[in-house]
PDB file of C-alpha atoms in Angstrom:
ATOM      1  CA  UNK A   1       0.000   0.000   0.000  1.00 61.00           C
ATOM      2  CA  UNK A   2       1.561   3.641  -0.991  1.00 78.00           C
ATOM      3  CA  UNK A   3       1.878   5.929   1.676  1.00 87.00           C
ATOM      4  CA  UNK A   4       0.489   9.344   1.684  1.00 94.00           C
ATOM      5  CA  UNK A   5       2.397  12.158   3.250  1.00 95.00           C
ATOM      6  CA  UNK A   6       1.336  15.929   3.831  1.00 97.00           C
ATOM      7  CA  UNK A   7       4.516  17.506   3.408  1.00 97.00           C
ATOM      8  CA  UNK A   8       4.041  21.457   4.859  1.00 97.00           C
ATOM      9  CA  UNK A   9       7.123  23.184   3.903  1.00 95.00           C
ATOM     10  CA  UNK A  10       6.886  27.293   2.520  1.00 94.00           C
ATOM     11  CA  UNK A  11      10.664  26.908   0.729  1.00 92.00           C
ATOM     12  CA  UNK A  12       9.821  25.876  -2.603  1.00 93.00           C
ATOM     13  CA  UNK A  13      13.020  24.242  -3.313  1.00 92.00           C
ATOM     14  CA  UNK A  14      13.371  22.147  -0.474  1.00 91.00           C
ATOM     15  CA  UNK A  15       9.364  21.286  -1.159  1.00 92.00           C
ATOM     16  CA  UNK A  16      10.680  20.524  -4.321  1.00 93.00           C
ATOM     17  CA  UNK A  17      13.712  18.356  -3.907  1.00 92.00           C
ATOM     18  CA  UNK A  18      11.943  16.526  -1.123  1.00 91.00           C
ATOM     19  CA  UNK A  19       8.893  16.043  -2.606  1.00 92.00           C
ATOM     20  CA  UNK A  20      10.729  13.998  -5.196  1.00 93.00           C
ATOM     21  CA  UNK A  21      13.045  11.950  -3.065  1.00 92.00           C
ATOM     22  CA  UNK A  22      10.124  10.886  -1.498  1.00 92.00           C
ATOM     23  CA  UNK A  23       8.373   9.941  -4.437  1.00 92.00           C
ATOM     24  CA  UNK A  24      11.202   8.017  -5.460  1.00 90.00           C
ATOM     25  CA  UNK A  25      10.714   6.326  -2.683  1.00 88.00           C
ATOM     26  CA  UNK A  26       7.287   5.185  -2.938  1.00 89.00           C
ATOM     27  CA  UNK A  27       4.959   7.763  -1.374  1.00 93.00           C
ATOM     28  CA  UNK A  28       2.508   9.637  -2.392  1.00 94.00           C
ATOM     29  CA  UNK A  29       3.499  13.320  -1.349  1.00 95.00           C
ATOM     30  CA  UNK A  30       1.010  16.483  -1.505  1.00 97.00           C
ATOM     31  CA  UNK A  31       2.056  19.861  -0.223  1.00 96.00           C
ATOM     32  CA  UNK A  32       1.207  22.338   1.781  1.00 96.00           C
ATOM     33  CA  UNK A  33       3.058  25.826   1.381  1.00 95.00           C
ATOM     34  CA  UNK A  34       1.444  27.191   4.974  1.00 95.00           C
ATOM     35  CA  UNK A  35      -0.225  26.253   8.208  1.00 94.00           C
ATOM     36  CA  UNK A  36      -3.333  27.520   7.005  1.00 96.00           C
ATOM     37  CA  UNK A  37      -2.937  25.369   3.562  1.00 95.00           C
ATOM     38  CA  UNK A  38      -2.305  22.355   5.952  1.00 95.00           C
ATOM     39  CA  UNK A  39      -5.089  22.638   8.559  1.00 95.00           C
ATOM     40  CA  UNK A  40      -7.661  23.112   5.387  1.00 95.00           C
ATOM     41  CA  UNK A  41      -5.909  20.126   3.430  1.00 95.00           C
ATOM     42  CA  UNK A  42      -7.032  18.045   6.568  1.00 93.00           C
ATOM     43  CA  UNK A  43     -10.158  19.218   6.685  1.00 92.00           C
ATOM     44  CA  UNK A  44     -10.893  17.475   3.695  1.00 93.00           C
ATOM     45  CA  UNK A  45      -8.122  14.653   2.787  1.00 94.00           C
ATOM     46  CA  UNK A  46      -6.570  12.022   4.978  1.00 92.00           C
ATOM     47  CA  UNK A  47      -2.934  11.406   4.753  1.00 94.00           C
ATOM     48  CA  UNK A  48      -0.518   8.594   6.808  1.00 92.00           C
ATOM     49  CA  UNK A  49       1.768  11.313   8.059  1.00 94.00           C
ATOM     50  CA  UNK A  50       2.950  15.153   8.262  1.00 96.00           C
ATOM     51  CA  UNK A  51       6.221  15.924   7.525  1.00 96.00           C
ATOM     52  CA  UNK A  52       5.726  19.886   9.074  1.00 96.00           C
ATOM     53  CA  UNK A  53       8.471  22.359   8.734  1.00 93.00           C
ATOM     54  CA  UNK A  54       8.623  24.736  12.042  1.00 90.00           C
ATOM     55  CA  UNK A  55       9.058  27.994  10.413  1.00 89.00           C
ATOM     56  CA  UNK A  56       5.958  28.618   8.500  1.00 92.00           C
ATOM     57  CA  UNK A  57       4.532  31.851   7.533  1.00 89.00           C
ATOM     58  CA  UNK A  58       1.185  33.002   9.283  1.00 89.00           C
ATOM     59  CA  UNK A  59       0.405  29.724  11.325  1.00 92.00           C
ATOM     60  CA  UNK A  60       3.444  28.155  12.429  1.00 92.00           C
ATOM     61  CA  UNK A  61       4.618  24.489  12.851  1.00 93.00           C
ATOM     62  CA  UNK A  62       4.275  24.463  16.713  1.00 94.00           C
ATOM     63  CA  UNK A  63       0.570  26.191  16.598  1.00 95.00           C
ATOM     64  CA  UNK A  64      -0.399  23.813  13.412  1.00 95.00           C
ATOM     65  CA  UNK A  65       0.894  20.704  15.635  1.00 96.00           C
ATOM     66  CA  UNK A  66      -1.227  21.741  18.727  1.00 95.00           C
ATOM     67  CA  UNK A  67      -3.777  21.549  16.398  1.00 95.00           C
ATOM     68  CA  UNK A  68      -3.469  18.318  14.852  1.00 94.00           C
ATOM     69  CA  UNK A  69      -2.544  16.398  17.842  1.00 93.00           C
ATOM     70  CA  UNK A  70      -6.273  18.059  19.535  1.00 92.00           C
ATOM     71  CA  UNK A  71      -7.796  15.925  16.625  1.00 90.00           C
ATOM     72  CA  UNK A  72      -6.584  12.974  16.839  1.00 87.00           C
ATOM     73  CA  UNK A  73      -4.041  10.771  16.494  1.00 87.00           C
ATOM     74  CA  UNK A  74      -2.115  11.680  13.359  1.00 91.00           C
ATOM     75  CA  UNK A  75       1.662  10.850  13.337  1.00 92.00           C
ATOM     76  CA  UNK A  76       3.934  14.067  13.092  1.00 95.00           C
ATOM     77  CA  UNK A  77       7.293  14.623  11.933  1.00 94.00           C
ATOM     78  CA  UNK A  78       8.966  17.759  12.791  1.00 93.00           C
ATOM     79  CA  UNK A  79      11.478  19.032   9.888  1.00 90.00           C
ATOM     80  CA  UNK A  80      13.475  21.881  10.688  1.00 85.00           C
ATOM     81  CA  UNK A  81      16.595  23.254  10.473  1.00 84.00           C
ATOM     82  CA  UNK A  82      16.521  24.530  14.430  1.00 80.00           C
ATOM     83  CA  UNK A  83      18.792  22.522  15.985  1.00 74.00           C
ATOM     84  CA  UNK A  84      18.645  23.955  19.146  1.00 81.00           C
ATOM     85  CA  UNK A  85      17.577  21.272  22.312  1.00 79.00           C
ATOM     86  CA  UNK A  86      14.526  23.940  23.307  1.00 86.00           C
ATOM     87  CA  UNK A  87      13.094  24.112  19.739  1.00 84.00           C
ATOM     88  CA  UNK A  88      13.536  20.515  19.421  1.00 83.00           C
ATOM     89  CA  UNK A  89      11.747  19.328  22.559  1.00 89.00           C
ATOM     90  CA  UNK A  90       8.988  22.540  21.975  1.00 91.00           C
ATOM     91  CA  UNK A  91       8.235  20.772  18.837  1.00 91.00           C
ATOM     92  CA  UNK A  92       7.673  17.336  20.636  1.00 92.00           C
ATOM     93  CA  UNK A  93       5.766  18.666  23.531  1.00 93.00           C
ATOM     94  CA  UNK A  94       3.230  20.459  20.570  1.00 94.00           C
ATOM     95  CA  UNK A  95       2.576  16.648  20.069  1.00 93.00           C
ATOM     96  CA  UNK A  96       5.227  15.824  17.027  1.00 94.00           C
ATOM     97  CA  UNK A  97       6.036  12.504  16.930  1.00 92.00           C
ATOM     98  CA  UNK A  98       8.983  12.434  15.769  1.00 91.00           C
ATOM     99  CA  UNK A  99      11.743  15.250  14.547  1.00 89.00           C
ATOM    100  CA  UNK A 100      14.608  14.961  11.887  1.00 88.00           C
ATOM    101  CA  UNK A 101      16.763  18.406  11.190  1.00 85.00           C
ATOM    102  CA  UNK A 102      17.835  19.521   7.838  1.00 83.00           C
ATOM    103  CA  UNK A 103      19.760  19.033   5.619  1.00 81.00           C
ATOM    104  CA  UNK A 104      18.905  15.398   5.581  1.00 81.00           C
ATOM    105  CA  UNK A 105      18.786  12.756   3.144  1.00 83.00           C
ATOM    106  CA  UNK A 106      15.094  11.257   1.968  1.00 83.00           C
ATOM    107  CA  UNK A 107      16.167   7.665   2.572  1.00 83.00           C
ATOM    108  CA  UNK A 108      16.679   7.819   6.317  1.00 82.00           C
ATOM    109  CA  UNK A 109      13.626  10.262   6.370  1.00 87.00           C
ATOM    110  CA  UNK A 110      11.473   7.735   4.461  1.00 87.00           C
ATOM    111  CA  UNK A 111      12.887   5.014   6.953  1.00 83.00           C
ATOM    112  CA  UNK A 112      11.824   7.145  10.098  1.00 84.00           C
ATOM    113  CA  UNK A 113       8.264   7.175   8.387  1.00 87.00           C
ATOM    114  CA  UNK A 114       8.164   3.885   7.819  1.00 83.00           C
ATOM    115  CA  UNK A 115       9.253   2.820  11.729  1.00 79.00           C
ATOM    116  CA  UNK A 116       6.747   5.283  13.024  1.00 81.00           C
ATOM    117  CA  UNK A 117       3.770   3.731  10.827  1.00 78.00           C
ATOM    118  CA  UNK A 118       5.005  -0.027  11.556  1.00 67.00           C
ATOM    119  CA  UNK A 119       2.889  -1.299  14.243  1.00 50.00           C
ATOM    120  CA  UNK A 120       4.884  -2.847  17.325  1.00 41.00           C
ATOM    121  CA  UNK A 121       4.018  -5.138  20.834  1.00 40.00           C
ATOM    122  CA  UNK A 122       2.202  -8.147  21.196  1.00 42.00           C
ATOM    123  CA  UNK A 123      -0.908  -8.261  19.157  1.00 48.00           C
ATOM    124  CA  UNK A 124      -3.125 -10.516  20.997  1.00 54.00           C
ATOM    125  CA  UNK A 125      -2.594 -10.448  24.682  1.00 71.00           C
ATOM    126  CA  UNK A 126      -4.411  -7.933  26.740  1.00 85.00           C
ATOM    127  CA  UNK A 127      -1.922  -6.693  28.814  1.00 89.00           C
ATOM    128  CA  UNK A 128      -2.679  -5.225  32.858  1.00 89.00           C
ATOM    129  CA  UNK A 129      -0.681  -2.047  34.588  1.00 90.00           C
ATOM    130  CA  UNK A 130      -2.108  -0.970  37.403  1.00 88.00           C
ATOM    131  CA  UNK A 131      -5.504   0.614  36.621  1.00 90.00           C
ATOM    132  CA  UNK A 132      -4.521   0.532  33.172  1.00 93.00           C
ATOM    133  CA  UNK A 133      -6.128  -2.490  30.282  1.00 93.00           C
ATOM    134  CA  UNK A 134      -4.030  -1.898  27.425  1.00 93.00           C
ATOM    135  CA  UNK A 135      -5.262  -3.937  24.190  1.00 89.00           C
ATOM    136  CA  UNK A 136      -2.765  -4.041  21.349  1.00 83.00           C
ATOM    137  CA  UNK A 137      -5.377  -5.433  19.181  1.00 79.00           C
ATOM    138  CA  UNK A 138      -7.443  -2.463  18.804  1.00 85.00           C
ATOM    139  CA  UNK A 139      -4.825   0.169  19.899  1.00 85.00           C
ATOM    140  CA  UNK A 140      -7.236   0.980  22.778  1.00 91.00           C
ATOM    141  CA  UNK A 141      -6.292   1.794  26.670  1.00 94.00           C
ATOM    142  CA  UNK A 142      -8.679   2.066  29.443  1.00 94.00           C
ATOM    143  CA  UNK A 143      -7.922   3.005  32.824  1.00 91.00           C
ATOM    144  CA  UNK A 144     -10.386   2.259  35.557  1.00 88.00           C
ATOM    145  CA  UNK A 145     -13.051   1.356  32.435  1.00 89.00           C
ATOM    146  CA  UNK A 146     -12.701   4.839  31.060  1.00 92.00           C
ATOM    147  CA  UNK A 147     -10.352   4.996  27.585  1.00 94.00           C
ATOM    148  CA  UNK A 148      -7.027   7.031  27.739  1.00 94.00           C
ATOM    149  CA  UNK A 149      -7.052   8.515  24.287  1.00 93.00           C
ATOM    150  CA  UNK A 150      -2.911   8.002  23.186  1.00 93.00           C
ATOM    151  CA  UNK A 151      -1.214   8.578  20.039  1.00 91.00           C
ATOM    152  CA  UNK A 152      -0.117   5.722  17.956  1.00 89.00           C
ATOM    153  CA  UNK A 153       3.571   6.736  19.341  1.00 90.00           C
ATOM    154  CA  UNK A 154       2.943   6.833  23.159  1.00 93.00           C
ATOM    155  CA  UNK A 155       0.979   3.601  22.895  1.00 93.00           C
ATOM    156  CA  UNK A 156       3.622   1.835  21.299  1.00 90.00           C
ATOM    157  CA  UNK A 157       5.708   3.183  24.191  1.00 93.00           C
ATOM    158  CA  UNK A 158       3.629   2.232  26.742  1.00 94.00           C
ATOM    159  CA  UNK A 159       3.352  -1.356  25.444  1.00 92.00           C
ATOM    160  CA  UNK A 160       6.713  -1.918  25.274  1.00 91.00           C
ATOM    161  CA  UNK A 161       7.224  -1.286  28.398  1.00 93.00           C
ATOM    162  CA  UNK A 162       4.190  -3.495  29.822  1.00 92.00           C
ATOM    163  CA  UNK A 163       5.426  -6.246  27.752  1.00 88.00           C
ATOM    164  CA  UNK A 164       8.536  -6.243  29.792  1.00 88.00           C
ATOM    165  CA  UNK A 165       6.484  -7.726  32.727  1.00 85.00           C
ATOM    166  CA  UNK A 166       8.293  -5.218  35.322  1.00 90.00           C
ATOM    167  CA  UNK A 167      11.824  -5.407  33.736  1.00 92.00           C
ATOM    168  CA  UNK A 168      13.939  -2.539  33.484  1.00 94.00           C
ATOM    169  CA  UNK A 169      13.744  -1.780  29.488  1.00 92.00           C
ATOM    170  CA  UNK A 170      16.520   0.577  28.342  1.00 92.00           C
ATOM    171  CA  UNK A 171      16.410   4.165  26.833  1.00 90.00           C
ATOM    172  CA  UNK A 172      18.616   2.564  23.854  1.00 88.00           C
ATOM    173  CA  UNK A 173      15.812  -0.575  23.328  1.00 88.00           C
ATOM    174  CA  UNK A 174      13.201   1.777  23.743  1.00 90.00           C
ATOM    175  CA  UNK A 175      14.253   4.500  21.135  1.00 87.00           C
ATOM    176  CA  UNK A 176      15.392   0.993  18.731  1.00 83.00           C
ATOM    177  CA  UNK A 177      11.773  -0.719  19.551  1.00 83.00           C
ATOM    178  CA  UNK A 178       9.832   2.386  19.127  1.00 86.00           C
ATOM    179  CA  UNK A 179      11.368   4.281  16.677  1.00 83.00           C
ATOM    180  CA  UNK A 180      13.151   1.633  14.724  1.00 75.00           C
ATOM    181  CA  UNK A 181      16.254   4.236  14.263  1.00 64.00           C
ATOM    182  CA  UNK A 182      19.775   4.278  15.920  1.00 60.00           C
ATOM    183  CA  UNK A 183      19.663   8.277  17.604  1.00 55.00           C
ATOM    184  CA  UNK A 184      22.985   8.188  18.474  1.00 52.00           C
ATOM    185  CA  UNK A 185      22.497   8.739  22.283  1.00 55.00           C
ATOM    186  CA  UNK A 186      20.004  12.226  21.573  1.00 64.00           C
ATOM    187  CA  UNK A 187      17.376  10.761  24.301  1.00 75.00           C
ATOM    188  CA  UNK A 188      15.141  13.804  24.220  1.00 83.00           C
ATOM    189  CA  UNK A 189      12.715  12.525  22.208  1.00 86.00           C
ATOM    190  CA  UNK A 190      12.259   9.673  24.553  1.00 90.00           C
ATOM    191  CA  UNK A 191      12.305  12.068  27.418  1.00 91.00           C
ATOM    192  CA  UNK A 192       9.529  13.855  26.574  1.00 93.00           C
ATOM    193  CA  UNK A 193       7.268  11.289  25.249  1.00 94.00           C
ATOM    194  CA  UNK A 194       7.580   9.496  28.337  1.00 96.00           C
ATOM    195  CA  UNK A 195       6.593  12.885  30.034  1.00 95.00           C
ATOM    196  CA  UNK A 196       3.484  13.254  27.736  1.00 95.00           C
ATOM    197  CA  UNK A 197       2.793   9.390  28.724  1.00 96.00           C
ATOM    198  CA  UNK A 198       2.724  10.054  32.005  1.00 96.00           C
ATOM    199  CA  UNK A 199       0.127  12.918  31.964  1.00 95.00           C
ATOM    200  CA  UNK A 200      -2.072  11.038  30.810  1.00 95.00           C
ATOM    201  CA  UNK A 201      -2.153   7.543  32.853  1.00 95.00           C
ATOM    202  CA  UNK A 202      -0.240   8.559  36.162  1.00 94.00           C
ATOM    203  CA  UNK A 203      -2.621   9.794  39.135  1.00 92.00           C
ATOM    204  CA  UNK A 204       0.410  12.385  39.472  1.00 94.00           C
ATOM    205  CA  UNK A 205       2.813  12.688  37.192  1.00 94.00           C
ATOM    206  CA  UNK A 206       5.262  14.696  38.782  1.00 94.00           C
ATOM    207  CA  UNK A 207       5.177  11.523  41.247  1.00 95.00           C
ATOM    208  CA  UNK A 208       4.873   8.611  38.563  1.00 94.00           C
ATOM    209  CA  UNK A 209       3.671   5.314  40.192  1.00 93.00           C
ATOM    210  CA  UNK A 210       3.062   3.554  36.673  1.00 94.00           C
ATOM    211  CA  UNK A 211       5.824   4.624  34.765  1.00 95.00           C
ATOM    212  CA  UNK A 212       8.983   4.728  36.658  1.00 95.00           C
ATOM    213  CA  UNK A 213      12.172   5.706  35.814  1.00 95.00           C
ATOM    214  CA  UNK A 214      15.572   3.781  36.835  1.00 94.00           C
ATOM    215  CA  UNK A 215      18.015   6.283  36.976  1.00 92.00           C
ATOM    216  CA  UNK A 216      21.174   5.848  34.484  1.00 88.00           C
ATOM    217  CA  UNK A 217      19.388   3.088  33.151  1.00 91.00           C
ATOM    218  CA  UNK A 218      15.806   3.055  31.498  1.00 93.00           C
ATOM    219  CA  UNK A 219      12.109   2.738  32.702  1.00 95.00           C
ATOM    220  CA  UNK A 220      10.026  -0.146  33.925  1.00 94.00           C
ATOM    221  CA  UNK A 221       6.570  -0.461  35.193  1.00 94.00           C
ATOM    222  CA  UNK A 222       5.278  -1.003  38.300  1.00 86.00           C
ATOM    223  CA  UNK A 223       2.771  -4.235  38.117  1.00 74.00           C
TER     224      UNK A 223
END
């Protein structure tokens, strides 16, 4: 099945250039030249994935991401040529799945799309954290009876680590199992992930009970 990829990027030769690698490498690419553009594309197309571009004009990246990650689920790729650790993790905590910094190369970008799409964790075991029923099957989480609404990336996560059965799971398997993608010891994008993971299924999360970290190592959960 081809892939279909928003790419929202206002420099028309990098729109260009990247628009074709991609296509070269089997997706199906439509662009968006603004935030504005984007958002209204949505409104009426569905894609597998937005590549989004931080510096847009009117809208920006961060403001469109907010956006898309109120609606739903959608997987996000920050592209940007910030490099700096607080635009970085700003673009995450908008909701961005993922982030790769330019100039890049469309293979490894197409292979971060593809290990963000590919599905991960046991398929047909119900798995038990706490208050938490997590069902791999149907990508669903309950807590207490009521669902947890997660994006496709922090359920991954969060299966991953309940598979572990209370083992310590590394910050090096985790980036590998979730992202599929060797990031060179940059742990930020675990960092915060596991941050927006927490909001959502710890009591507290500035005191995690669910998802705890073991310091120098990784995280495990508490059973």
């Amino acid at each position: 099945m081809t892939l279909s990829v928003l790419l929202v990027e206002d420099d028309e030769h990098i729109r260009q250039a990247l628009g074709l690698a991609l296509d070269d490498e089997g997706f199906t690419v439509t662009d968006a030249v603004s935030g504005e553009d984007a958002l209204d594309l949505l409104k009426t197309t569905t894609f597998d994935v937005v590549l989004l571009d931080l510096m847009l004009p009117g809208v920006d990246g961060l403001e469109v991401c907010r956006a898309l990650r109120a609606q739903g689920d959608l997987p996000i790729i920050i592209v940007t040529a910030r490099t700096d650790a607080s635009d970085v993790i700003a673009g995450l905590e908008a909701g961005a799945d993922d982030y790769v910094t330019k100039p890049l190369m469309a293979s490894v970008l197409a292979a971060r799309i593809r290990a963000l799409l590919r599905r991960s964790g046991r398929q047909d075991e119900v798995l038990r954290v706490g208050e938490l029923e997590i069902q791999p099957q149907t990508s669903t989480v309950l807590r207490a009876g009521a669902e947890v609404h997660l994006t496709r990336t922090e359920f991954r996560l969060l299966v991953e680590l309940a598979s572990a059965d209370g083992r310590v799971v590394s910050r090096e398997q985790l980036l590998q199992r979730v992202w599929g993608y060797d990031y060179f010891g940059d742990t930020r994008l675990l960092d915060v992930h596991i941050r927006r993971l927490r909001r959502k299924v710890e009591a507290d999360p500035d005191d995690p009970e669910l998802v705890v970290t073991v310091r120098g190592v990784g995280y495990r959960v508490d059973l």
